[in-house]
Short mmCIF file of C-alpha atoms in Angstrom, two decimals:
data_model
loop_
_atom_site.label_atom_id
_atom_site.label_comp_id
_atom_site.label_asym_id
_atom_site.label_seq_id
_atom_site.Cartn_x
_atom_site.Cartn_y
_atom_site.Cartn_z
CA MET A 1 115.12 -6.25 20.86
CA ALA A 2 112.59 -9.07 20.69
CA HIS A 3 112.59 -10.90 17.76
CA LEU A 4 108.68 -11.33 16.33
CA GLU A 5 108.04 -13.79 13.22
CA VAL A 6 105.50 -12.00 10.99
CA LYS A 7 104.03 -14.26 8.94
CA PRO A 8 102.10 -13.00 6.14
CA ARG A 9 97.93 -13.04 5.38
CA ASN A 10 96.70 -15.32 2.74
CA GLY A 11 94.60 -13.52 0.24
CA ALA A 12 91.35 -14.20 -0.78
CA PRO A 13 90.66 -18.03 -1.94
CA TRP A 14 90.79 -18.33 -6.02
CA TRP A 15 86.71 -19.61 -5.72
CA LEU A 16 85.99 -15.98 -4.15
CA TRP A 17 87.87 -14.29 -7.14
CA LEU A 18 85.71 -16.67 -9.51
CA LEU A 19 83.02 -16.03 -8.41
CA LEU A 20 83.29 -12.16 -7.52
CA SER A 21 84.34 -12.54 -11.77
CA LEU A 22 81.58 -14.23 -13.28
CA ILE A 23 78.98 -11.96 -10.83
CA ALA A 24 80.64 -8.57 -12.57
CA LEU A 25 79.99 -10.17 -15.80
CA GLY A 26 76.61 -11.72 -15.26
CA LEU A 27 75.87 -7.66 -14.37
CA VAL A 28 78.14 -6.58 -17.18
CA LEU A 29 75.67 -8.58 -19.26
CA TYR A 30 72.49 -7.92 -18.43
CA PHE A 31 72.75 -4.41 -18.66
CA ILE A 32 73.85 -4.56 -22.63
CA ASN A 33 71.93 -6.30 -22.97
CA ARG A 34 68.94 -5.06 -21.01
CA TYR A 35 70.09 -1.45 -23.08
CA ASN A 36 70.03 -2.70 -26.43
CA SER A 37 66.51 -4.65 -26.66
CA ASP A 38 64.65 -1.34 -27.54
CA ALA A 39 66.77 -1.46 -30.54
CA ARG A 40 65.33 -4.53 -31.35
CA VAL A 41 61.64 -3.39 -30.89
CA ASP A 42 61.79 -0.61 -33.27
CA LYS A 43 61.31 -2.34 -36.52
CA PRO A 44 58.11 -3.10 -37.85
CA THR A 45 57.31 -6.09 -38.15
CA PRO A 46 54.23 -7.08 -40.90
CA ASP A 47 51.04 -8.06 -40.61
CA THR A 48 50.71 -11.76 -41.19
CA SER A 49 46.80 -12.32 -40.08
CA ILE A 50 43.90 -13.38 -41.84
CA ASN A 51 40.91 -11.48 -42.50
CA THR A 52 38.10 -13.45 -40.98
CA THR A 53 35.47 -11.21 -41.50
CA ALA A 54 35.74 -10.31 -45.09
CA PRO A 55 33.17 -12.78 -47.16
CA GLN A 56 35.68 -15.48 -48.39
CA ARG A 57 34.53 -16.05 -52.38
CA ASP A 58 35.92 -17.97 -55.04
CA THR A 59 36.68 -15.36 -57.48
CA LEU A 60 37.05 -17.78 -60.44
#
């Protein structure tokens, strides 16, 4: 029988795994913030505008 030397394959480089994990983390954060942004819109905001059409009189 012939003697065959088999070399193990090298895995993916470490920077590829880092890049894929950062992309996955970014997608998770994007979807979490996208669904939570609607909760803040329902809160009423006070009207702080000034009515400039009404006559400005000194009542003293």
